[in-house]
């Protein structure tokens, strides 16, 4: 029994040692394999990183090539065509490309290009003007010596012998038989022969007044015009097939406001009613000024009165030195006595007088008032919306304001809550939800929620639209394309504009 026991123990020790050696071999093999895998992964990562960097560089170069025509093209000048198009000059020729992706719309350069109007772009080729559309397709063959801009689907063109008017297909609406043409009405066109002016009716496709007068102006009121003959002006009533010269004559006139035309008869100014073709308010004033915003200022003896477009004369008189501030349907009168009067032009009435030094009107029917050098926001009835504590304020968007406090600028919501920190040196251009901001002497861009779009590293920035910006960094210019934000972060594509 003893000998067998010793033998079993000896065999057990040998087996154990053998197992341990095998385990060691297995472990060493596994360790070696793991090390090899780790080294392979390490070098693969390096190769991939380098590869991705190279791919990125190549992709960027390819993108640059696509954006700027060919790799060898270097624009000596870049200019605006429309919100979606730019043009670059290369070797004296102009090439038009899309702002968002750099795609060319014309492979052949043009001698000159004008900004887009009503969907058409005037281009010069071989010394002649024609038109292409925003896709680069020829619409009107180059054939004119000079062209104007399209206005309501019509354009004045010069053949070298005379001026005419074409439509968007190139068809003549008025033959090129005139020395000069003015398009200032949808229907009636002023035409000049020699030194005299007449009127062409586009609706009836004929001359309704032969060139007779020294000058003719079509008024912004239906069927009304003014003609000059020697030293006097006359009112013309334009009919379907003829022109009637009215009896009233005057020595001077000013901008009409709706149906009210200021005219000077002898030494006094009166209002001529274009609806009745008769002079009203025959009392006469020292002067009358009309404003496109919809009111007239009647001046007399260092005072003035407000006359509204709907024909009402406000009873209150104002000092001649008061400042008029138009704001949509409202008119503010700063009396420079600590009072500012608010007038509703549509209702022809005075709303109230504010105790304020300055006033600004905002699009959402709110007012910014300055008192004791501090600004706040109020309703037209005087209710405070934003506390009066800011050094400056202006409206960025209908629901957002730029405010200055202690020499720093920030953004403020209509409810008074700030958007981010008040930390900028200046708030600049605001367009389509984007805002340029100056910080530490460099420009960047944020959106209206305060999210960073472009870091503050540029010396100059212009926001073209929500997708495209032009920026300058030292002497280098860039086109920057903005992509939609993903996970609270914008991504951009940046293209250098190289000059020879």
Short mmCIF file of C-alpha atoms in Angstrom, two decimals:
data_model
loop_
_atom_site.label_atom_id
_atom_site.label_comp_id
_atom_site.label_asym_id
_atom_site.label_seq_id
_atom_site.Cartn_x
_atom_site.Cartn_y
_atom_site.Cartn_z
CA UNK A 1 0.00 0.00 0.00
CA UNK A 2 2.85 2.41 0.90
CA UNK A 3 4.69 1.96 -2.41
CA UNK A 4 1.49 2.52 -4.40
CA UNK A 5 0.71 5.67 -2.36
CA UNK A 6 4.15 7.14 -3.04
CA UNK A 7 3.77 6.39 -6.73
CA UNK A 8 0.36 8.12 -6.87
CA UNK A 9 1.78 11.22 -5.13
CA UNK A 10 4.72 11.36 -7.52
CA UNK A 11 2.41 11.04 -10.53
CA UNK A 12 0.13 13.77 -9.09
CA UNK A 13 3.08 16.18 -8.68
CA UNK A 14 4.19 15.54 -12.29
CA UNK A 15 0.65 16.07 -13.57
CA UNK A 16 0.27 19.28 -11.54
CA UNK A 17 3.60 20.63 -12.81
CA UNK A 18 2.61 19.76 -16.34
CA UNK A 19 -0.75 21.51 -15.91
CA UNK A 20 0.93 24.59 -14.46
CA UNK A 21 3.37 24.70 -17.40
CA UNK A 22 0.44 24.39 -19.83
CA UNK A 23 -1.46 27.14 -18.00
CA UNK A 24 1.60 29.37 -18.18
CA UNK A 25 1.94 28.67 -21.91
CA UNK A 26 -1.74 29.45 -22.44
CA UNK A 27 -1.52 32.66 -20.41
CA UNK A 28 1.68 33.70 -22.21
CA UNK A 29 0.02 32.98 -25.55
CA UNK A 30 -3.05 34.97 -24.58
CA UNK A 31 -0.92 37.87 -23.32
CA UNK A 32 1.13 37.83 -26.52
CA UNK A 33 -2.05 37.74 -28.62
CA UNK A 34 -3.60 40.58 -26.61
CA UNK A 35 -0.42 42.64 -27.00
CA UNK A 36 -0.40 42.03 -30.74
CA UNK A 37 -4.07 43.05 -30.98
CA UNK A 38 -3.42 46.17 -28.89
CA UNK A 39 -0.45 47.16 -31.06
CA UNK A 40 -2.52 46.51 -34.19
CA UNK A 41 -5.40 48.63 -32.84
CA UNK A 42 -2.96 51.39 -31.88
CA UNK A 43 -1.36 51.57 -35.31
CA UNK A 44 -4.72 51.15 -37.04
CA UNK A 45 -6.05 54.13 -35.05
CA UNK A 46 -3.04 56.21 -36.09
CA UNK A 47 -3.46 55.18 -39.72
CA UNK A 48 -7.19 55.90 -39.60
CA UNK A 49 -6.59 59.28 -37.95
CA UNK A 50 -4.00 60.24 -40.54
CA UNK A 51 -6.25 58.88 -43.26
CA UNK A 52 -9.24 60.82 -42.02
CA UNK A 53 -7.13 63.98 -41.77
CA UNK A 54 -5.90 63.48 -45.31
CA UNK A 55 -9.43 62.70 -46.45
CA UNK A 56 -10.70 65.79 -44.68
CA UNK A 57 -8.01 67.94 -46.28
CA UNK A 58 -8.72 66.44 -49.69
CA UNK A 59 -12.48 66.89 -49.16
CA UNK A 60 -11.96 70.50 -48.15
CA UNK A 61 -9.81 71.10 -51.20
CA UNK A 62 -12.39 69.44 -53.43
CA UNK A 63 -15.10 71.52 -51.79
CA UNK A 64 -13.02 74.64 -52.40
CA UNK A 65 -12.64 73.62 -56.04
CA UNK A 66 -16.37 73.15 -56.39
CA UNK A 67 -17.10 76.41 -54.65
CA UNK A 68 -14.71 78.52 -56.64
CA UNK A 69 -15.09 77.06 -60.11
CA UNK A 70 -11.59 75.59 -60.65
CA UNK A 71 -8.61 75.27 -58.37
CA UNK A 72 -6.70 77.82 -60.46
CA UNK A 73 -9.46 80.47 -60.40
CA UNK A 74 -8.69 83.40 -58.12
CA UNK A 75 -11.31 86.14 -58.12
CA UNK A 76 -10.03 89.70 -58.22
CA UNK A 77 -13.45 90.94 -57.10
CA UNK A 78 -16.61 89.47 -55.60
CA UNK A 79 -19.99 91.20 -55.65
CA UNK A 80 -23.67 90.73 -54.84
CA UNK A 81 -26.29 89.54 -57.36
CA UNK A 82 -29.14 88.52 -55.04
CA UNK A 83 -29.71 86.92 -51.64
CA UNK A 84 -28.95 83.55 -53.22
CA UNK A 85 -26.29 84.49 -55.80
CA UNK A 86 -22.87 86.11 -55.93
CA UNK A 87 -20.57 86.98 -58.82
CA UNK A 88 -16.80 86.79 -59.02
CA UNK A 89 -14.48 88.47 -61.50
CA UNK A 90 -11.73 86.41 -63.13
CA UNK A 91 -9.58 87.71 -66.00
CA UNK A 92 -12.05 90.51 -66.70
CA UNK A 93 -15.07 88.19 -66.87
CA UNK A 94 -17.84 87.72 -64.33
CA UNK A 95 -19.04 84.31 -63.15
CA UNK A 96 -22.25 83.85 -61.14
CA UNK A 97 -22.40 81.18 -58.44
CA UNK A 98 -24.88 80.05 -55.83
CA UNK A 99 -24.16 81.41 -52.38
CA UNK A 100 -25.09 78.21 -50.55
CA UNK A 101 -23.11 75.57 -52.41
CA UNK A 102 -20.87 77.47 -54.83
CA UNK A 103 -22.39 75.90 -57.94
CA UNK A 104 -21.84 77.93 -61.11
CA UNK A 105 -24.87 79.02 -63.07
CA UNK A 106 -22.78 80.24 -66.04
CA UNK A 107 -19.67 78.51 -67.35
CA UNK A 108 -18.97 81.29 -69.80
CA UNK A 109 -17.99 84.59 -68.20
CA UNK A 110 -19.88 87.82 -68.88
CA UNK A 111 -18.42 91.28 -69.46
CA UNK A 112 -20.85 92.86 -66.99
CA UNK A 113 -23.59 91.65 -64.66
CA UNK A 114 -26.28 93.71 -62.88
CA UNK A 115 -28.09 92.70 -59.66
CA UNK A 116 -31.15 90.46 -60.13
CA UNK A 117 -34.53 92.18 -60.48
CA UNK A 118 -37.85 90.33 -60.58
CA UNK A 119 -36.11 87.01 -61.27
CA UNK A 120 -34.00 88.23 -64.21
CA UNK A 121 -30.32 89.21 -64.36
CA UNK A 122 -29.03 91.69 -66.94
CA UNK A 123 -25.77 90.49 -68.51
CA UNK A 124 -23.45 91.92 -71.15
CA UNK A 125 -21.93 89.66 -73.80
CA UNK A 126 -19.92 90.91 -76.80
CA UNK A 127 -20.90 94.48 -75.93
CA UNK A 128 -24.64 93.76 -75.94
CA UNK A 129 -27.10 93.47 -73.05
CA UNK A 130 -29.51 90.60 -72.54
CA UNK A 131 -31.11 88.71 -69.64
CA UNK A 132 -30.73 85.32 -67.97
CA UNK A 133 -32.78 83.78 -65.18
CA UNK A 134 -31.47 82.73 -61.75
CA UNK A 135 -30.63 79.25 -63.13
CA UNK A 136 -28.35 80.74 -65.79
CA UNK A 137 -30.72 80.06 -68.68
CA UNK A 138 -30.88 82.68 -71.42
CA UNK A 139 -34.26 84.41 -71.45
CA UNK A 140 -33.62 87.41 -73.70
CA UNK A 141 -30.75 87.23 -76.18
CA UNK A 142 -28.04 89.94 -75.79
CA UNK A 143 -29.00 92.59 -78.34
CA UNK A 144 -29.35 95.97 -76.58
CA UNK A 145 -26.91 98.85 -76.21
CA UNK A 146 -28.33 99.71 -72.77
CA UNK A 147 -31.03 98.44 -70.41
CA UNK A 148 -32.81 99.53 -67.25
CA UNK A 149 -34.27 97.38 -64.49
CA UNK A 150 -37.50 95.42 -64.69
CA UNK A 151 -40.34 97.22 -62.93
CA UNK A 152 -43.65 95.37 -62.68
CA UNK A 153 -42.60 93.10 -65.55
CA UNK A 154 -41.44 95.90 -67.87
CA UNK A 155 -38.00 97.18 -68.76
CA UNK A 156 -36.72 100.17 -70.75
CA UNK A 157 -34.17 99.17 -73.41
CA UNK A 158 -31.99 101.13 -75.83
CA UNK A 159 -31.14 99.73 -79.25
CA UNK A 160 -28.58 102.37 -80.15
CA UNK A 161 -31.13 104.33 -82.12
CA UNK A 162 -34.01 104.68 -79.68
CA UNK A 163 -35.58 103.65 -76.38
CA UNK A 164 -38.48 101.23 -76.05
CA UNK A 165 -40.10 98.98 -73.43
CA UNK A 166 -40.08 95.17 -73.37
CA UNK A 167 -41.78 92.53 -71.24
CA UNK A 168 -40.08 89.53 -69.58
CA UNK A 169 -40.10 87.53 -72.81
CA UNK A 170 -38.34 90.29 -74.76
CA UNK A 171 -41.48 91.30 -76.64
CA UNK A 172 -41.80 95.04 -77.33
CA UNK A 173 -44.60 96.79 -75.46
CA UNK A 174 -43.41 100.14 -76.84
CA UNK A 175 -41.33 100.23 -80.01
CA UNK A 176 -37.80 101.72 -79.64
CA UNK A 177 -38.72 105.00 -81.29
CA UNK A 178 -38.12 107.46 -78.45
CA UNK A 179 -35.21 109.55 -77.17
CA UNK A 180 -36.00 108.83 -73.52
CA UNK A 181 -38.49 106.81 -71.47
CA UNK A 182 -39.57 106.97 -67.81
CA UNK A 183 -41.40 104.00 -66.29
CA UNK A 184 -43.16 105.33 -63.20
CA UNK A 185 -46.64 103.90 -63.52
CA UNK A 186 -48.19 100.48 -64.14
CA UNK A 187 -50.18 101.74 -67.08
CA UNK A 188 -48.94 105.13 -68.28
CA UNK A 189 -45.37 105.59 -69.57
CA UNK A 190 -43.72 108.97 -70.19
CA UNK A 191 -41.99 109.12 -73.58
CA UNK A 192 -39.76 111.83 -75.02
CA UNK A 193 -39.26 112.94 -78.62
CA UNK A 194 -36.81 115.77 -79.19
CA UNK A 195 -37.32 118.11 -76.23
CA UNK A 196 -40.97 117.30 -75.60
CA UNK A 197 -42.73 114.69 -73.48
CA UNK A 198 -45.92 112.72 -74.09
CA UNK A 199 -47.78 109.74 -72.59
CA UNK A 200 -48.11 106.17 -73.87
CA UNK A 201 -51.01 104.02 -72.57
CA UNK A 202 -49.88 100.40 -72.19
CA UNK A 203 -53.43 99.15 -71.74
CA UNK A 204 -54.61 100.53 -75.07
CA UNK A 205 -51.14 100.15 -76.64
CA UNK A 206 -51.07 103.65 -78.08
CA UNK A 207 -49.99 107.26 -77.54
CA UNK A 208 -52.74 109.18 -75.76
CA UNK A 209 -50.73 112.42 -75.52
CA UNK A 210 -48.27 113.37 -78.24
CA UNK A 211 -44.94 114.78 -77.04
CA UNK A 212 -46.01 118.35 -76.30
CA UNK A 213 -44.82 119.44 -72.85
CA UNK A 214 -41.45 120.37 -71.35
CA UNK A 215 -41.89 117.77 -68.64
CA UNK A 216 -44.50 115.25 -67.46
CA UNK A 217 -44.75 113.41 -64.15
CA UNK A 218 -47.26 110.59 -63.53
CA UNK A 219 -48.52 110.99 -59.96
CA UNK A 220 -49.05 108.19 -57.47
CA UNK A 221 -52.79 108.63 -57.72
CA UNK A 222 -55.13 107.05 -60.29
CA UNK A 223 -55.33 108.88 -63.64
CA UNK A 224 -53.46 111.99 -62.50
CA UNK A 225 -50.35 113.63 -63.96
CA UNK A 226 -48.59 116.99 -63.96
CA UNK A 227 -47.31 118.71 -67.10
CA UNK A 228 -44.99 121.69 -67.38
CA UNK A 229 -45.52 124.35 -70.03
CA UNK A 230 -43.23 127.40 -69.98
CA UNK A 231 -43.24 128.67 -66.36
CA UNK A 232 -46.45 126.96 -65.20
CA UNK A 233 -47.61 123.50 -64.25
CA UNK A 234 -50.97 122.00 -65.15
CA UNK A 235 -52.95 119.09 -63.81
CA UNK A 236 -53.76 116.37 -66.35
CA UNK A 237 -56.63 113.91 -66.02
CA UNK A 238 -55.80 110.66 -67.80
CA UNK A 239 -58.75 108.96 -69.47
CA UNK A 240 -59.01 105.66 -71.34
CA UNK A 241 -58.14 107.08 -74.72
CA UNK A 242 -57.32 110.74 -74.13
CA UNK A 243 -55.90 113.33 -71.73
CA UNK A 244 -57.82 116.29 -70.31
CA UNK A 245 -55.92 119.41 -69.29
CA UNK A 246 -57.52 120.94 -66.18
CA UNK A 247 -58.01 124.69 -65.72
CA UNK A 248 -55.99 125.01 -62.52
CA UNK A 249 -52.38 126.09 -62.98
CA UNK A 250 -49.59 126.62 -60.44
CA UNK A 251 -45.95 127.68 -60.30
CA UNK A 252 -44.64 124.85 -58.09
CA UNK A 253 -45.73 121.60 -56.46
CA UNK A 254 -44.50 118.96 -53.98
CA UNK A 255 -45.01 115.29 -53.18
CA UNK A 256 -48.67 114.34 -53.05
CA UNK A 257 -49.96 112.35 -50.07
CA UNK A 258 -52.75 110.14 -51.36
CA UNK A 259 -55.26 112.52 -52.99
CA UNK A 260 -53.69 115.71 -51.56
CA UNK A 261 -51.22 117.62 -53.74
CA UNK A 262 -49.42 120.71 -52.33
CA UNK A 263 -49.37 123.42 -55.04
CA UNK A 264 -48.11 126.98 -55.04
CA UNK A 265 -50.41 129.61 -56.49
CA UNK A 266 -48.90 133.07 -56.53
CA UNK A 267 -47.14 133.36 -53.13
CA UNK A 268 -49.21 130.89 -51.08
CA UNK A 269 -49.34 127.12 -50.79
CA UNK A 270 -52.67 125.28 -51.09
CA UNK A 271 -53.89 121.69 -51.16
CA UNK A 272 -55.26 120.42 -54.45
CA UNK A 273 -57.72 117.53 -54.14
CA UNK A 274 -56.83 115.05 -56.90
CA UNK A 275 -60.18 113.34 -56.53
CA UNK A 276 -62.20 116.46 -57.36
CA UNK A 277 -59.37 118.17 -59.29
CA UNK A 278 -60.04 121.35 -57.30
CA UNK A 279 -58.09 123.47 -54.82
CA UNK A 280 -59.17 123.19 -51.20
CA UNK A 281 -58.08 125.08 -48.05
CA UNK A 282 -57.95 128.28 -50.06
CA UNK A 283 -56.69 130.17 -47.01
CA UNK A 284 -53.15 129.40 -48.11
CA UNK A 285 -50.01 128.71 -46.07
CA UNK A 286 -46.41 129.87 -46.09
CA UNK A 287 -45.32 126.34 -46.94
CA UNK A 288 -46.66 122.79 -47.12
CA UNK A 289 -44.53 119.66 -46.91
CA UNK A 290 -45.85 116.22 -47.80
CA UNK A 291 -44.47 112.99 -46.33
CA UNK A 292 -44.73 109.47 -47.75
CA UNK A 293 -45.66 108.19 -44.29
CA UNK A 294 -49.14 109.64 -44.79
CA UNK A 295 -49.36 113.20 -43.51
CA UNK A 296 -48.67 116.82 -44.50
CA UNK A 297 -47.17 119.65 -42.50
CA UNK A 298 -48.92 123.00 -43.01
CA UNK A 299 -46.63 125.86 -41.94
CA UNK A 300 -47.70 129.34 -40.91
CA UNK A 301 -46.07 132.04 -38.73
CA UNK A 302 -43.51 129.87 -36.87
CA UNK A 303 -46.22 127.27 -36.21
CA UNK A 304 -47.39 124.19 -38.07
CA UNK A 305 -50.46 121.97 -38.26
CA UNK A 306 -50.79 118.27 -39.14
CA UNK A 307 -53.05 117.28 -42.02
CA UNK A 308 -53.68 113.54 -42.39
CA UNK A 309 -54.12 111.55 -45.61
CA UNK A 310 -57.80 110.94 -44.87
CA UNK A 311 -58.44 114.69 -45.08
CA UNK A 312 -58.51 115.82 -41.46
CA UNK A 313 -56.70 118.84 -40.02
CA UNK A 314 -55.68 118.41 -36.36
CA UNK A 315 -56.61 121.42 -34.26
CA UNK A 316 -53.47 121.58 -32.14
CA UNK A 317 -50.64 123.79 -33.36
CA UNK A 318 -46.97 122.95 -32.85
CA UNK A 319 -43.81 125.04 -32.67
CA UNK A 320 -41.90 125.12 -35.95
CA UNK A 321 -38.77 123.78 -34.19
CA UNK A 322 -40.51 120.60 -33.01
CA UNK A 323 -39.17 117.34 -34.41
CA UNK A 324 -41.47 115.03 -36.39
CA UNK A 325 -40.77 111.30 -36.01
CA UNK A 326 -42.89 109.05 -38.28
CA UNK A 327 -43.46 105.48 -37.10
CA UNK A 328 -45.90 103.51 -39.26
CA UNK A 329 -49.44 104.62 -38.51
CA UNK A 330 -48.17 106.85 -35.71
CA UNK A 331 -46.47 110.23 -35.71
CA UNK A 332 -44.42 111.49 -32.75
CA UNK A 333 -43.85 115.20 -32.18
CA UNK A 334 -40.92 116.01 -29.91
CA UNK A 335 -41.79 119.47 -28.58
CA UNK A 336 -38.39 119.85 -26.85
CA UNK A 337 -40.12 120.91 -23.64
CA UNK A 338 -40.07 117.52 -21.94
CA UNK A 339 -43.24 116.48 -23.79
CA UNK A 340 -43.66 114.13 -26.75
CA UNK A 341 -47.03 114.00 -28.50
CA UNK A 342 -48.25 110.72 -30.03
CA UNK A 343 -50.64 111.05 -33.01
CA UNK A 344 -52.64 108.23 -34.58
CA UNK A 345 -52.56 109.10 -38.30
CA UNK A 346 -55.16 106.50 -39.26
CA UNK A 347 -57.72 107.85 -36.79
CA UNK A 348 -56.56 111.47 -37.11
CA UNK A 349 -56.36 112.02 -33.36
CA UNK A 350 -53.85 112.75 -30.62
CA UNK A 351 -53.44 109.74 -28.32
CA UNK A 352 -51.55 111.40 -25.47
CA UNK A 353 -48.52 113.42 -24.39
CA UNK A 354 -45.61 111.56 -22.77
CA UNK A 355 -43.16 113.04 -20.28
CA UNK A 356 -39.98 112.00 -22.08
CA UNK A 357 -36.77 113.29 -23.66
CA UNK A 358 -36.72 110.87 -26.61
CA UNK A 359 -38.96 108.22 -28.09
CA UNK A 360 -38.61 105.20 -30.40
CA UNK A 361 -41.48 103.19 -31.88
CA UNK A 362 -41.26 99.41 -32.24
CA UNK A 363 -43.05 97.12 -34.70
CA UNK A 364 -45.19 95.47 -32.02
CA UNK A 365 -47.05 98.65 -31.00
CA UNK A 366 -44.63 99.37 -28.15
CA UNK A 367 -42.58 102.48 -27.42
CA UNK A 368 -39.13 103.00 -25.97
CA UNK A 369 -39.02 106.15 -23.83
CA UNK A 370 -35.98 107.94 -22.47
CA UNK A 371 -36.29 109.70 -19.13
CA UNK A 372 -33.37 111.02 -17.11
CA UNK A 373 -31.01 109.34 -19.60
CA UNK A 374 -32.50 105.85 -19.03
CA UNK A 375 -34.58 103.82 -21.48
CA UNK A 376 -37.57 101.57 -20.89
CA UNK A 377 -40.37 100.07 -22.99
CA UNK A 378 -44.03 101.09 -22.68
CA UNK A 379 -47.39 100.59 -24.38
CA UNK A 380 -48.99 103.47 -26.29
CA UNK A 381 -51.14 104.07 -23.20
CA UNK A 382 -48.12 104.42 -20.90
CA UNK A 383 -47.94 100.98 -19.22
CA UNK A 384 -44.35 99.93 -18.44
CA UNK A 385 -43.33 96.65 -20.13
CA UNK A 386 -39.55 96.72 -19.60
CA UNK A 387 -38.02 98.51 -16.64
CA UNK A 388 -36.59 101.94 -17.38
CA UNK A 389 -32.94 101.37 -16.45
CA UNK A 390 -31.00 100.85 -19.69
CA UNK A 391 -28.48 103.21 -21.30
CA UNK A 392 -29.65 102.39 -24.83
CA UNK A 393 -32.21 100.12 -26.48
CA UNK A 394 -33.30 99.15 -29.99
CA UNK A 395 -35.48 96.47 -31.53
CA UNK A 396 -33.61 93.53 -33.07
CA UNK A 397 -36.67 91.42 -33.94
CA UNK A 398 -40.36 91.93 -33.01
CA UNK A 399 -39.89 89.95 -29.77
CA UNK A 400 -36.25 90.79 -29.04
CA UNK A 401 -34.34 93.94 -28.05
CA UNK A 402 -30.70 94.95 -27.92
CA UNK A 403 -29.93 96.73 -24.66
CA UNK A 404 -26.89 98.53 -23.27
CA UNK A 405 -26.14 98.50 -19.56
CA UNK A 406 -22.89 99.76 -18.01
CA UNK A 407 -21.19 99.93 -21.42
CA UNK A 408 -22.00 96.31 -22.29
CA UNK A 409 -24.62 95.05 -24.73
CA UNK A 410 -26.96 92.09 -24.52
CA UNK A 411 -30.32 90.77 -25.71
CA UNK A 412 -33.62 91.15 -23.92
CA UNK A 413 -36.93 89.37 -24.52
CA UNK A 414 -40.19 91.29 -24.71
CA UNK A 415 -41.12 89.96 -21.25
CA UNK A 416 -37.93 91.41 -19.76
CA UNK A 417 -35.87 88.21 -19.56
CA UNK A 418 -32.28 88.31 -20.85
CA UNK A 419 -30.95 86.00 -23.55
CA UNK A 420 -27.52 84.93 -22.35
CA UNK A 421 -25.17 87.38 -20.67
CA UNK A 422 -24.87 91.13 -21.17
CA UNK A 423 -21.26 90.85 -22.33
CA UNK A 424 -20.84 92.30 -25.82
CA UNK A 425 -19.09 95.49 -26.92
CA UNK A 426 -21.80 96.03 -29.54
CA UNK A 427 -24.83 94.40 -31.16
CA UNK A 428 -24.60 94.71 -34.93
CA UNK A 429 -26.62 93.49 -37.91
CA UNK A 430 -29.70 91.34 -37.33
CA UNK A 431 -31.26 89.32 -40.15
CA UNK A 432 -33.42 86.20 -40.46
CA UNK A 433 -32.85 85.10 -36.87
CA UNK A 434 -29.08 85.74 -36.82
CA UNK A 435 -27.29 88.59 -35.02
CA UNK A 436 -23.70 89.81 -35.35
CA UNK A 437 -22.03 90.63 -32.03
CA UNK A 438 -18.73 92.36 -31.20
CA UNK A 439 -16.64 91.03 -28.31
CA UNK A 440 -13.04 91.94 -27.48
CA UNK A 441 -12.77 93.76 -30.78
CA UNK A 442 -13.83 90.76 -32.91
CA UNK A 443 -17.12 89.97 -34.60
CA UNK A 444 -19.06 86.74 -34.29
CA UNK A 445 -22.65 85.61 -34.82
CA UNK A 446 -25.33 84.23 -32.48
CA UNK A 447 -28.93 83.28 -33.13
CA UNK A 448 -31.91 84.94 -31.46
CA UNK A 449 -31.85 82.31 -28.71
CA UNK A 450 -28.27 83.21 -27.83
CA UNK A 451 -26.74 80.06 -29.38
CA UNK A 452 -23.27 80.57 -30.85
CA UNK A 453 -23.18 80.32 -34.64
CA UNK A 454 -19.78 81.81 -35.42
CA UNK A 455 -16.95 82.49 -32.97
CA UNK A 456 -15.78 86.06 -32.34
CA UNK A 457 -12.68 86.04 -34.53
CA UNK A 458 -13.53 88.27 -37.50
CA UNK A 459 -12.82 91.93 -38.23
CA UNK A 460 -15.98 92.35 -40.30
CA UNK A 461 -19.15 90.34 -40.87
CA UNK A 462 -22.16 90.78 -43.13
CA UNK A 463 -25.18 88.47 -42.77
CA UNK A 464 -26.60 87.87 -46.25
CA UNK A 465 -29.38 85.55 -45.06
CA UNK A 466 -29.91 82.72 -42.55
CA UNK A 467 -27.66 80.43 -44.63
CA UNK A 468 -24.85 82.67 -45.87
CA UNK A 469 -22.44 85.23 -44.38
CA UNK A 470 -19.47 87.19 -45.70
CA UNK A 471 -16.62 87.67 -43.21
CA UNK A 472 -13.19 89.29 -43.15
CA UNK A 473 -10.29 88.09 -40.98
CA UNK A 474 -7.39 90.53 -41.33
CA UNK A 475 -6.94 90.83 -45.12
CA UNK A 476 -8.71 87.56 -45.96
CA UNK A 477 -12.35 87.31 -46.97
CA UNK A 478 -14.55 84.24 -46.55
CA UNK A 479 -17.98 83.02 -47.61
CA UNK A 480 -19.47 81.09 -44.70
CA UNK A 481 -22.36 78.67 -45.20
CA UNK A 482 -24.42 77.86 -42.09
CA UNK A 483 -26.12 74.48 -41.73
CA UNK A 484 -29.10 73.81 -39.47
CA UNK A 485 -28.17 73.26 -35.82
CA UNK A 486 -27.81 69.69 -34.59
CA UNK A 487 -27.81 68.90 -30.85
CA UNK A 488 -27.68 72.57 -29.86
CA UNK A 489 -24.72 73.28 -32.13
CA UNK A 490 -24.41 74.89 -35.55
CA UNK A 491 -22.07 73.53 -38.19
CA UNK A 492 -20.50 75.80 -40.77
CA UNK A 493 -18.61 75.50 -44.03
CA UNK A 494 -16.01 78.17 -44.66
CA UNK A 495 -14.63 79.15 -48.07
CA UNK A 496 -11.79 81.55 -48.65
CA UNK A 497 -12.19 84.22 -51.32
CA UNK A 498 -8.77 84.59 -52.89
CA UNK A 499 -7.67 87.70 -54.74
CA UNK A 500 -4.83 87.98 -57.22
#
